[in-house]
């Protein structure tokens, strides 16, 4: 048990990384724009197995929007089966909310739908980001005209038109806590065409949405053009009012302004007919359908308007302005120049949008229209798919390309990287760097970095790592993007070729205060993250028989209260788990050593070394045999946990702001834990009411925590830690027994009550959580591509994922520094954009 504190780096380490080019370490850019990296004597077949999660209901891209949230909620929250039948580690019956920065198609099962609920202007970007072999599973749900917005689908060799799916929607969604469908039986039918048409139709029809499965691509095109007419005209007429007048509803337009609407329809009718006959697939077959007459369009517009809340709605002006080029601009681009002067359509745009918007719209209209991006028109900002070495998950990396392209070459080049910090983050980065042909030397203030025998406890995994509850979870983590990052962190543990054997996916039972409003947590949380509840006491007892759930903690007089008195609710999170942090760090270090990594012990870091231009060229360090030496390095990585923000390491509050968040855990082991009650304490148990939490590791060790369990994210700014702060000298067995006694009585654990009455040995650890001030991870380069920082709470959940991503960014930056790269900028992962150190500058 460590009590003393290092004056500079508590548990910090220094990993020295030397990069060499080897025949077995390479990076290739595939024709599809996908990067793939393989490491030392490894193959993809060796890495992957069927232990990964498989979301058999597919994925939802754009799940935070109205349509996307409805589709995801419909897929994930229709039923709340009995908890006993849901304890499995797969994601059967679930859809995955694909976050920004993850390549669609790399998480869900092959041949399952990938719902793209995005604006039509983003359709191509989604298609390019999707795994090539999964593009046939894309289902586009957007306001689009296929011939103009989706014609890129026919540009790629081998693309088959009926292997993707497109839907023209005729329903709305209210963005509330639970997405609410806005539709009626009188609505025009939603028209669907393509591979997954029947799957989507079944999903919508059970909510009463009228659906037609199109027999040809041209039938879908006609439906899309009709929808375009409504999107172009109704918002203009509704907002064509005086400055101080409220906008009209669509009901008002049909009741009192039908003549104006008819004039608009007659004016754009030639453009609608032209669009409806455009082809957008390579095999546009089936009977030819006409868009109809002016009266047919008028009837359609009124039917659609009145099906939305009885016509008592006003189309959003702001949304229409954002999409004006895709809506009104498309119609205007087909107009003859002779129609400009007397166009009622253009006159309305001038009146409703104002002079500035009118000018911008005219500029857009005058510019040549390119329905899809020309491959020869290189953008300086390019997104590439980069596949993880250890998990086969694929992420989108952003790189700034030079005019002449990129040469990825390190011939006759040898570079070095120093990693400061050898906890779960530092060890993970060093290991993943070694997989890319990097020779790593880890230097640490401690002396027990590698095992001398087969036991777990003969290494020091780092102060914060050894003191971690090591709960693999994502619940209650905000914002949503941070929760999704943690879900991917859990998925990395399931897939990681080295670490996937260590987690125990036990699920978590959590007791919370009952919400004031009668809102089902299952309906909200479970949309993005699997949650079952509220549970009855009988259900909770079946999941965890080792707890007496009829009690709900202590009242102000120190007496136990029944659950009804506390207004508590119980929830089960079946996909969560825990891991022994020392086992994981030990595996990373041993495997890294096998890849050529060497270790130096008892090292102290004195500072960074810079050249005359101010560039970092290494670090100053000393050990027991050396007073002070300089180790040259092109990149310095700081992963020193709560000690990362210090001028000695070149980092101050402009780059990284840390909170003081101390935490303490008690460990005890009972022979009963293994020999007698194998079904007792098999779940992670967290009680937010009594502020107690515990779990049992595979070796029978019970890990017990008191005070508020900090999960990271935005909640950190709103909560104050209740963990007792004590001096190191006060950490002794008495404190551990006090924590054990409180947890045993508040959770009414039969196992803990038995241990409490006996004199079993205890161990207590205390550490300061590595918590950035906003509760979110801090990962990325500081000021230049020579200093990189990686600090986060939820380090156990995120360690393998961040280690892989950060190692790639650092590894790729060395190409940027090489003379053969033509000034190519290093690749940065889009999914880490919200966590860069630059956010602290503001």
Coordinates of N, CA and C in Angstrom, one line a residue, residues 625-743:
X625 N 21.6 5.8 -10.9 CA 23.0 5.7 -11.4 C 23.4 6.9 -12.2
X626 N 22.5 7.8 -12.5 CA 22.8 9.0 -13.3 C 22.3 10.3 -12.7
X627 N 23.1 11.3 -12.6 CA 22.7 12.5 -12.0 C 21.7 13.3 -12.9
X628 N 22.1 13.5 -14.1 CA 21.1 14.2 -15.1 C 21.6 13.9 -16.5
X629 N 20.7 13.5 -17.3 CA 21.0 13.2 -18.7 C 19.8 13.8 -19.6
X630 N 20.1 14.0 -20.8 CA 19.1 14.4 -21.8 C 18.8 13.2 -22.8
X631 N 17.6 12.9 -22.9 CA 17.2 11.9 -23.9 C 16.5 12.7 -25.0
X632 N 17.0 12.6 -26.2 CA 16.5 13.3 -27.3 C 15.2 12.6 -27.8
X633 N 14.2 13.4 -28.2 CA 12.9 12.9 -28.6 C 12.2 13.9 -29.5
X634 N 11.6 13.4 -30.5 CA 10.8 14.3 -31.4 C 9.4 14.7 -30.8
X635 N 8.9 13.8 -30.0 CA 7.5 14.0 -29.4 C 7.6 13.6 -27.9
X636 N 7.0 14.4 -27.1 CA 6.8 14.1 -25.7 C 5.3 13.9 -25.4
X637 N 5.0 12.8 -24.8 CA 3.6 12.5 -24.4 C 3.5 12.6 -22.9
X638 N 2.5 13.3 -22.4 CA 2.3 13.5 -21.0 C 1.0 12.7 -20.6
X639 N 1.2 11.6 -19.9 CA 0.0 10.8 -19.4 C 0.2 10.6 -17.9
X640 N 0.5 11.6 -17.2 CA 0.9 11.5 -15.8 C -0.3 11.7 -14.8
X641 N -1.5 11.5 -15.3 CA -2.7 11.6 -14.4 C -2.8 13.0 -13.8
X642 N -3.1 13.0 -12.5 CA -3.4 14.3 -11.8 C -2.1 15.2 -11.7
X643 N -1.0 14.6 -12.1 CA 0.3 15.4 -12.0 C 0.7 15.9 -13.4
X644 N -0.2 15.9 -14.4 CA 0.1 16.2 -15.7 C 0.2 17.7 -16.0
X645 N -0.5 18.5 -15.2 CA -0.5 20.0 -15.4 C 0.5 20.6 -14.5
X646 N 1.7 20.7 -15.0 CA 2.9 21.3 -14.3 C 3.8 21.9 -15.2
X647 N 4.4 23.1 -14.9 CA 5.4 23.7 -15.8 C 6.6 22.9 -16.1
X648 N 6.9 21.9 -15.2 CA 8.1 21.1 -15.5 C 7.8 20.2 -16.7
X649 N 6.6 19.9 -17.0 CA 6.2 19.2 -18.2 C 5.8 20.0 -19.4
X650 N 5.9 21.3 -19.2 CA 5.5 22.3 -20.3 C 4.0 22.5 -20.4
X651 N 3.2 22.2 -19.3 CA 1.8 22.3 -19.4 C 1.3 23.1 -18.2
X652 N 0.5 24.1 -18.5 CA -0.1 24.9 -17.4 C -1.6 25.0 -17.6
X653 N -2.3 25.9 -16.9 CA -3.7 26.0 -16.9 C -4.3 26.4 -18.3
X654 N -3.4 27.0 -19.2 CA -3.9 27.3 -20.5 C -4.1 26.1 -21.3
X655 N -3.5 25.0 -21.0 CA -3.6 23.7 -21.7 C -4.4 22.7 -21.0
X656 N -4.3 22.7 -19.7 CA -5.0 21.6 -18.9 C -5.3 22.1 -17.5
X657 N -6.6 22.2 -17.2 CA -7.1 22.6 -15.9 C -7.6 21.3 -15.2
X658 N -7.1 21.0 -14.0 CA -7.5 19.8 -13.3 C -8.2 20.2 -12.0
X659 N -9.2 19.3 -11.6 CA -9.9 19.4 -10.3 C -9.2 18.6 -9.2
X660 N -9.4 19.0 -8.0 CA -9.0 18.2 -6.9 C -10.1 17.2 -6.5
X661 N -10.0 16.0 -6.9 CA -11.1 15.0 -6.6 C -10.5 13.8 -6.0
X662 N -10.2 13.8 -4.7 CA -9.7 12.6 -4.0 C -10.7 11.5 -3.9
X663 N -10.2 10.3 -3.9 CA -11.0 9.1 -3.8 C -10.3 8.1 -2.9
X664 N -11.1 7.2 -2.3 CA -10.6 6.2 -1.4 C -11.4 4.9 -1.6
X665 N -10.7 3.7 -1.6 CA -11.3 2.4 -1.6 C -10.8 1.5 -0.6
X666 N -11.6 0.6 -0.2 CA -11.3 -0.4 0.8 C -11.3 -1.8 0.1
X667 N -10.4 -2.7 0.4 CA -10.3 -4.0 -0.2 C -10.3 -5.0 0.9
X668 N -11.1 -6.1 0.8 CA -11.0 -7.2 1.7 C -11.4 -8.5 1.0
X669 N -10.9 -9.6 1.6 CA -11.2 -10.9 0.9 C -11.7 -11.8 2.0
X670 N -12.7 -12.5 1.7 CA -13.3 -13.5 2.6 C -13.3 -14.9 1.9
X671 N -12.9 -15.9 2.6 CA -13.0 -17.3 2.0 C -14.4 -17.6 1.5
X672 N -15.4 -17.0 2.2 CA -16.8 -17.2 1.8 C -17.1 -16.7 0.4
X673 N -16.3 -15.7 -0.1 CA -16.6 -15.1 -1.3 C -16.4 -16.0 -2.5
X674 N -15.6 -17.1 -2.3 CA -15.4 -18.0 -3.4 C -16.0 -19.4 -3.1
X675 N -15.8 -19.8 -1.8 CA -16.1 -21.2 -1.5 C -17.6 -21.5 -1.3
X676 N -18.3 -20.5 -0.7 CA -19.6 -20.8 -0.4 C -20.7 -20.1 -1.2
X677 N -20.7 -18.8 -1.4 CA -21.8 -18.1 -2.0 C -21.3 -17.6 -3.4
X678 N -21.3 -18.5 -4.3 CA -20.8 -18.1 -5.7 C -21.9 -17.1 -6.3
X679 N -23.1 -17.2 -5.9 CA -24.1 -16.4 -6.5 C -24.4 -15.1 -5.7
X680 N -23.6 -14.8 -4.7 CA -23.7 -13.6 -3.9 C -22.7 -12.6 -4.4
X681 N -23.2 -11.3 -4.5 CA -22.4 -10.2 -5.0 C -21.8 -10.5 -6.3
X682 N -22.6 -10.9 -7.2 CA -22.2 -11.2 -8.6 C -22.3 -10.0 -9.5
X683 N -23.0 -9.0 -9.0 CA -23.2 -7.8 -9.8 C -22.4 -6.6 -9.2
X684 N -22.2 -5.6 -10.0 CA -21.7 -4.3 -9.4 C -22.9 -3.7 -8.7
X685 N -22.7 -3.2 -7.5 CA -23.8 -2.6 -6.8 C -23.5 -1.2 -6.4
X686 N -24.3 -0.2 -6.8 CA -24.1 1.2 -6.6 C -25.4 1.7 -6.0
X687 N -25.2 2.3 -4.8 CA -26.4 3.0 -4.1 C -26.1 4.5 -4.0
X688 N -26.7 5.3 -4.8 CA -26.5 6.7 -4.8 C -27.2 7.4 -3.6
X689 N -28.1 6.7 -3.0 CA -28.8 7.2 -1.8 C -27.9 7.2 -0.6
X690 N -27.3 6.1 -0.3 CA -26.4 6.0 0.9 C -25.0 6.3 0.5
X691 N -24.7 6.5 -0.8 CA -23.4 6.8 -1.4 C -22.4 5.7 -1.0
X692 N -22.8 4.5 -1.4 CA -22.0 3.3 -1.2 C -21.9 2.5 -2.5
X693 N -20.8 1.9 -2.7 CA -20.7 1.0 -3.9 C -19.7 -0.1 -3.7
X694 N -19.9 -1.2 -4.3 CA -19.0 -2.4 -4.2 C -19.1 -3.3 -5.3
X695 N -18.1 -4.1 -5.5 CA -18.1 -5.2 -6.4 C -17.1 -6.3 -5.9
X696 N -17.2 -7.5 -6.5 CA -16.4 -8.5 -6.2 C -15.6 -9.0 -7.4
X697 N -14.2 -9.0 -7.3 CA -13.4 -9.4 -8.3 C -13.3 -10.9 -8.5
X698 N -12.7 -11.3 -9.5 CA -12.6 -12.8 -9.8 C -11.9 -13.6 -8.8
X699 N -10.9 -12.9 -8.1 CA -10.2 -13.6 -7.0 C -10.9 -13.6 -5.7
X700 N -12.1 -13.1 -5.6 CA -12.8 -13.0 -4.4 C -12.7 -11.7 -3.6
X701 N -11.8 -10.8 -4.1 CA -11.6 -9.6 -3.4 C -12.8 -8.7 -3.5
X702 N -13.3 -8.1 -2.4 CA -14.4 -7.2 -2.4 C -13.8 -5.8 -2.4
X703 N -14.3 -5.0 -3.3 CA -13.8 -3.6 -3.5 C -15.0 -2.7 -3.0
X704 N -14.8 -1.9 -2.0 CA -15.8 -1.1 -1.4 C -15.5 0.4 -1.4
X705 N -16.4 1.2 -1.8 CA -16.2 2.6 -1.9 C -17.3 3.3 -1.1
X706 N -16.9 4.5 -0.5 CA -17.9 5.3 0.2 C -17.9 6.7 -0.4
X707 N -19.0 7.5 -0.3 CA -19.0 8.8 -0.9 C -19.6 8.7 -2.3
X708 N -19.7 9.9 -2.9 CA -20.2 9.9 -4.3 C -19.3 9.4 -5.3
X709 N -19.8 8.5 -6.1 CA -19.0 7.9 -7.2 C -19.0 8.8 -8.4
X710 N -17.8 9.4 -8.7 CA -17.7 10.4 -9.8 C -17.6 9.7 -11.1
X711 N -18.4 10.0 -12.0 CA -18.4 9.3 -13.3 C -17.8 10.1 -14.4
X712 N -17.5 11.4 -14.2 CA -17.0 12.2 -15.2 C -18.1 12.9 -16.0
X713 N -17.6 13.7 -17.0 CA -18.6 14.4 -17.8 C -19.1 15.7 -17.2
X714 N -20.2 16.2 -17.7 CA -20.8 17.5 -17.2 C -21.2 17.4 -15.8
X715 N -21.6 16.2 -15.3 CA -22.1 16.1 -13.9 C -21.0 16.6 -12.9
X716 N -19.8 16.6 -13.3 CA -18.7 17.0 -12.3 C -18.9 18.5 -11.9
X717 N -19.4 19.3 -12.9 CA -19.5 20.7 -12.5 C -20.7 21.0 -11.6
X718 N -21.6 20.0 -11.5 CA -22.8 20.2 -10.7 C -22.8 19.4 -9.4
X719 N -21.8 18.6 -9.2 CA -21.7 17.8 -8.0 C -20.5 18.1 -7.2
X720 N -20.6 17.9 -5.9 CA -19.4 18.0 -5.0 C -19.1 16.6 -4.4
X721 N -17.8 16.3 -4.5 CA -17.5 14.9 -4.0 C -17.7 14.9 -2.5
X722 N -18.3 13.8 -2.0 CA -18.5 13.6 -0.6 C -17.4 12.6 -0.1
X723 N -16.5 12.2 -0.9 CA -15.4 11.3 -0.4 C -14.6 12.0 0.7
X724 N -14.4 11.4 1.8 CA -13.7 11.9 2.9 C -12.2 12.1 2.5
X725 N -11.7 13.3 2.8 CA -10.3 13.7 2.5 C -9.5 13.5 3.8
X726 N -8.5 12.7 3.7 CA -7.7 12.4 4.9 C -6.2 12.5 4.5
X727 N -5.4 12.7 5.5 CA -3.9 12.7 5.3 C -3.4 11.3 5.1
X728 N -2.4 11.1 4.4 CA -1.9 9.7 4.2 C -1.6 9.0 5.5
X729 N -1.2 9.7 6.5 CA -0.9 9.0 7.8 C -2.2 8.5 8.5
X730 N -3.4 9.0 8.1 CA -4.6 8.6 8.7 C -5.2 7.3 8.0
X731 N -4.6 6.9 6.9 CA -5.2 5.8 6.1 C -4.7 4.5 6.8
X732 N -5.6 3.9 7.5 CA -5.2 2.7 8.2 C -6.4 1.7 8.3
X733 N -6.3 0.7 9.0 CA -7.4 -0.3 9.0 C -8.6 0.2 9.6
X734 N -8.6 1.1 10.5 CA -9.8 1.6 11.2 C -10.7 2.4 10.2
X735 N -10.0 3.1 9.3 CA -10.8 3.8 8.3 C -11.4 2.8 7.3
X736 N -10.7 1.8 6.9 CA -11.2 0.8 6.0 C -12.4 0.1 6.7
X737 N -12.3 -0.2 8.0 CA -13.4 -0.9 8.6 C -14.6 0.0 8.7
X738 N -14.4 1.3 8.9 CA -15.5 2.2 9.0 C -16.3 2.3 7.6
X739 N -15.5 2.3 6.5 CA -16.2 2.2 5.2 C -16.9 0.9 5.0
X740 N -16.3 -0.2 5.4 CA -16.9 -1.5 5.3 C -18.2 -1.5 6.1
X741 N -18.2 -1.0 7.3 CA -19.4 -1.1 8.2 C -20.5 -0.2 7.6
X742 N -20.2 0.9 7.1 CA -21.3 1.8 6.5 C -21.9 1.1 5.3
X743 N -21.1 0.5 4.4 CA -21.6 -0.1 3.2 C -22.4 -1.3 3.6

